[in-house]
Amino acid sequence: IKANNQYFYQCAFHSENHISQFKYASIPAGNFAKFNHAGPLYLLSKTINQIYKKIIPGSLLDIDFNRLLIHYERYDSKFNWNNQNSIIEIYVPLQN
């Protein structure tokens, strides 16, 4: 999340009920480009750098850089910490 020219990393999970100890937030609906990080978690920053510095600039993707959400990462049953077969999905917002 970007606010006041600062970046914040937030953790989230789906819940049907509001938990008073947590702040409620939602990911705005829209179109997203999906990328996969394959491999150990400690290499995730390398994948993210490659997405923003090589893949996106060399593509025709129309990234929405004005959204508060820079990107979000989805960790599901394919995530396995530092396992070589681990998958993390990375979603980058597109212009609608």
PDB file of C-alpha atoms in Angstrom:
ATOM      1  CA  ILE A   1       0.000   0.000   0.000  1.00  0.00           C
ATOM      2  CA  LYS A   2       1.266   3.481  -0.792  1.00  0.00           C
ATOM      3  CA  ALA A   3       0.279   6.393   1.460  1.00  0.00           C
ATOM      4  CA  ASN A   4       1.946   9.783   1.885  1.00  0.00           C
ATOM      5  CA  ASN A   5       4.743   8.726  -0.491  1.00  0.00           C
ATOM      6  CA  GLN A   6       5.611   5.794   1.772  1.00  0.00           C
ATOM      7  CA  TYR A   7       5.168   2.104   1.096  1.00  0.00           C
ATOM      8  CA  PHE A   8       3.585  -0.262   3.608  1.00  0.00           C
ATOM      9  CA  TYR A   9       3.518  -4.052   3.533  1.00  0.00           C
ATOM     10  CA  GLN A  10       0.288  -5.513   4.858  1.00  0.00           C
ATOM     11  CA  CYS A  11      -0.726  -9.052   5.609  1.00  0.00           C
ATOM     12  CA  ALA A  12      -4.302 -10.081   4.868  1.00  0.00           C
ATOM     13  CA  PHE A  13      -6.609 -13.057   4.984  1.00  0.00           C
ATOM     14  CA  HIS A  14     -10.188 -13.671   3.942  1.00  0.00           C
ATOM     15  CA  SER A  15     -12.727 -13.670   6.758  1.00  0.00           C
ATOM     16  CA  GLU A  16     -16.513 -13.651   6.785  1.00  0.00           C
ATOM     17  CA  ASN A  17     -16.484 -12.020  10.226  1.00  0.00           C
ATOM     18  CA  HIS A  18     -14.877  -8.788  11.383  1.00  0.00           C
ATOM     19  CA  ILE A  19     -12.198  -9.421  14.012  1.00  0.00           C
ATOM     20  CA  SER A  20     -12.010  -6.385  16.291  1.00  0.00           C
ATOM     21  CA  GLN A  21      -8.240  -6.628  16.804  1.00  0.00           C
ATOM     22  CA  PHE A  22      -7.584  -6.271  13.071  1.00  0.00           C
ATOM     23  CA  LYS A  23      -8.051  -3.369  10.693  1.00  0.00           C
ATOM     24  CA  TYR A  24     -10.516  -4.119   7.891  1.00  0.00           C
ATOM     25  CA  ALA A  25      -9.426  -3.420   4.338  1.00  0.00           C
ATOM     26  CA  SER A  26     -10.344  -4.740   0.928  1.00  0.00           C
ATOM     27  CA  ILE A  27      -8.565  -4.989  -2.388  1.00  0.00           C
ATOM     28  CA  PRO A  28     -10.398  -2.777  -4.895  1.00  0.00           C
ATOM     29  CA  ALA A  29     -11.952  -4.617  -7.818  1.00  0.00           C
ATOM     30  CA  GLY A  30     -10.293  -4.224 -11.164  1.00  0.00           C
ATOM     31  CA  ASN A  31      -8.081  -5.898 -13.715  1.00  0.00           C
ATOM     32  CA  PHE A  32      -4.737  -7.328 -12.677  1.00  0.00           C
ATOM     33  CA  ALA A  33      -1.752  -8.848 -14.459  1.00  0.00           C
ATOM     34  CA  LYS A  34      -0.803 -12.118 -12.778  1.00  0.00           C
ATOM     35  CA  PHE A  35       2.800 -13.245 -12.403  1.00  0.00           C
ATOM     36  CA  ASN A  36       4.148 -16.309 -10.614  1.00  0.00           C
ATOM     37  CA  HIS A  37       7.202 -16.455  -8.405  1.00  0.00           C
ATOM     38  CA  ALA A  38       8.536 -20.006  -8.533  1.00  0.00           C
ATOM     39  CA  GLY A  39      11.104 -20.999  -5.962  1.00  0.00           C
ATOM     40  CA  PRO A  40      12.169 -20.173  -2.434  1.00  0.00           C
ATOM     41  CA  LEU A  41      10.721 -17.185  -0.594  1.00  0.00           C
ATOM     42  CA  TYR A  42      14.127 -15.563  -0.147  1.00  0.00           C
ATOM     43  CA  LEU A  43      14.251 -15.018  -3.948  1.00  0.00           C
ATOM     44  CA  LEU A  44      10.868 -13.244  -4.109  1.00  0.00           C
ATOM     45  CA  SER A  45      12.443  -9.771  -4.218  1.00  0.00           C
ATOM     46  CA  LYS A  46      14.440 -10.825  -7.289  1.00  0.00           C
ATOM     47  CA  THR A  47      11.230 -11.852  -9.068  1.00  0.00           C
ATOM     48  CA  ILE A  48       9.473  -8.606  -8.114  1.00  0.00           C
ATOM     49  CA  ASN A  49      12.425  -6.553  -9.373  1.00  0.00           C
ATOM     50  CA  GLN A  50      12.369  -8.490 -12.647  1.00  0.00           C
ATOM     51  CA  ILE A  51       8.623  -7.850 -13.038  1.00  0.00           C
ATOM     52  CA  TYR A  52       8.908  -4.085 -12.502  1.00  0.00           C
ATOM     53  CA  LYS A  53      12.268  -3.431 -14.175  1.00  0.00           C
ATOM     54  CA  LYS A  54      12.215  -5.840 -17.139  1.00  0.00           C
ATOM     55  CA  ILE A  55       8.883  -7.534 -17.830  1.00  0.00           C
ATOM     56  CA  ILE A  56       6.508  -4.570 -17.438  1.00  0.00           C
ATOM     57  CA  PRO A  57       8.680  -2.017 -19.292  1.00  0.00           C
ATOM     58  CA  GLY A  58       9.074  -4.472 -22.180  1.00  0.00           C
ATOM     59  CA  SER A  59       5.363  -5.243 -22.399  1.00  0.00           C
ATOM     60  CA  LEU A  60       2.186  -3.582 -23.575  1.00  0.00           C
ATOM     61  CA  LEU A  61       0.644  -3.807 -20.098  1.00  0.00           C
ATOM     62  CA  ASP A  62      -1.096  -0.618 -18.993  1.00  0.00           C
ATOM     63  CA  ILE A  63      -0.184  -0.576 -15.300  1.00  0.00           C
ATOM     64  CA  ASP A  64      -2.285   1.572 -12.969  1.00  0.00           C
ATOM     65  CA  PHE A  65       0.421   3.388 -11.023  1.00  0.00           C
ATOM     66  CA  ASN A  66      -2.160   5.686  -9.396  1.00  0.00           C
ATOM     67  CA  ARG A  67      -3.748   2.991  -7.253  1.00  0.00           C
ATOM     68  CA  LEU A  68      -2.900   2.805  -3.582  1.00  0.00           C
ATOM     69  CA  LEU A  69      -2.191  -0.897  -4.071  1.00  0.00           C
ATOM     70  CA  ILE A  70       1.173  -1.419  -5.767  1.00  0.00           C
ATOM     71  CA  HIS A  71       0.673  -5.158  -6.075  1.00  0.00           C
ATOM     72  CA  TYR A  72      -0.520  -7.998  -3.925  1.00  0.00           C
ATOM     73  CA  GLU A  73       0.894 -11.445  -3.344  1.00  0.00           C
ATOM     74  CA  ARG A  74      -1.298 -14.501  -2.936  1.00  0.00           C
ATOM     75  CA  TYR A  75       0.005 -17.314  -0.761  1.00  0.00           C
ATOM     76  CA  ASP A  76      -2.076 -20.478  -1.031  1.00  0.00           C
ATOM     77  CA  SER A  77      -1.487 -24.237  -0.831  1.00  0.00           C
ATOM     78  CA  LYS A  78       1.216 -23.955  -3.538  1.00  0.00           C
ATOM     79  CA  PHE A  79       3.369 -21.849  -1.176  1.00  0.00           C
ATOM     80  CA  ASN A  80       6.035 -23.828   0.688  1.00  0.00           C
ATOM     81  CA  TRP A  81       8.525 -21.363   2.224  1.00  0.00           C
ATOM     82  CA  ASN A  82      11.987 -21.984   0.820  1.00  0.00           C
ATOM     83  CA  ASN A  83      11.120 -25.015  -1.278  1.00  0.00           C
ATOM     84  CA  GLN A  84      12.237 -24.893  -4.924  1.00  0.00           C
ATOM     85  CA  ASN A  85       8.701 -25.879  -6.017  1.00  0.00           C
ATOM     86  CA  SER A  86       6.951 -23.124  -4.048  1.00  0.00           C
ATOM     87  CA  ILE A  87       4.642 -20.769  -5.984  1.00  0.00           C
ATOM     88  CA  ILE A  88       3.540 -17.261  -4.971  1.00  0.00           C
ATOM     89  CA  GLU A  89       1.107 -15.400  -7.217  1.00  0.00           C
ATOM     90  CA  ILE A  90       1.804 -11.680  -7.744  1.00  0.00           C
ATOM     91  CA  TYR A  91      -1.010  -9.436  -9.011  1.00  0.00           C
ATOM     92  CA  VAL A  92      -0.219  -5.988 -10.449  1.00  0.00           C
ATOM     93  CA  PRO A  93      -3.147  -3.577 -11.032  1.00  0.00           C
ATOM     94  CA  LEU A  94      -3.973  -2.600 -14.608  1.00  0.00           C
ATOM     95  CA  GLN A  95      -5.841   0.420 -15.921  1.00  0.00           C
ATOM     96  CA  ASN A  96      -9.543  -0.401 -16.280  1.00  0.00           C
TER      97      ASN A  96
END
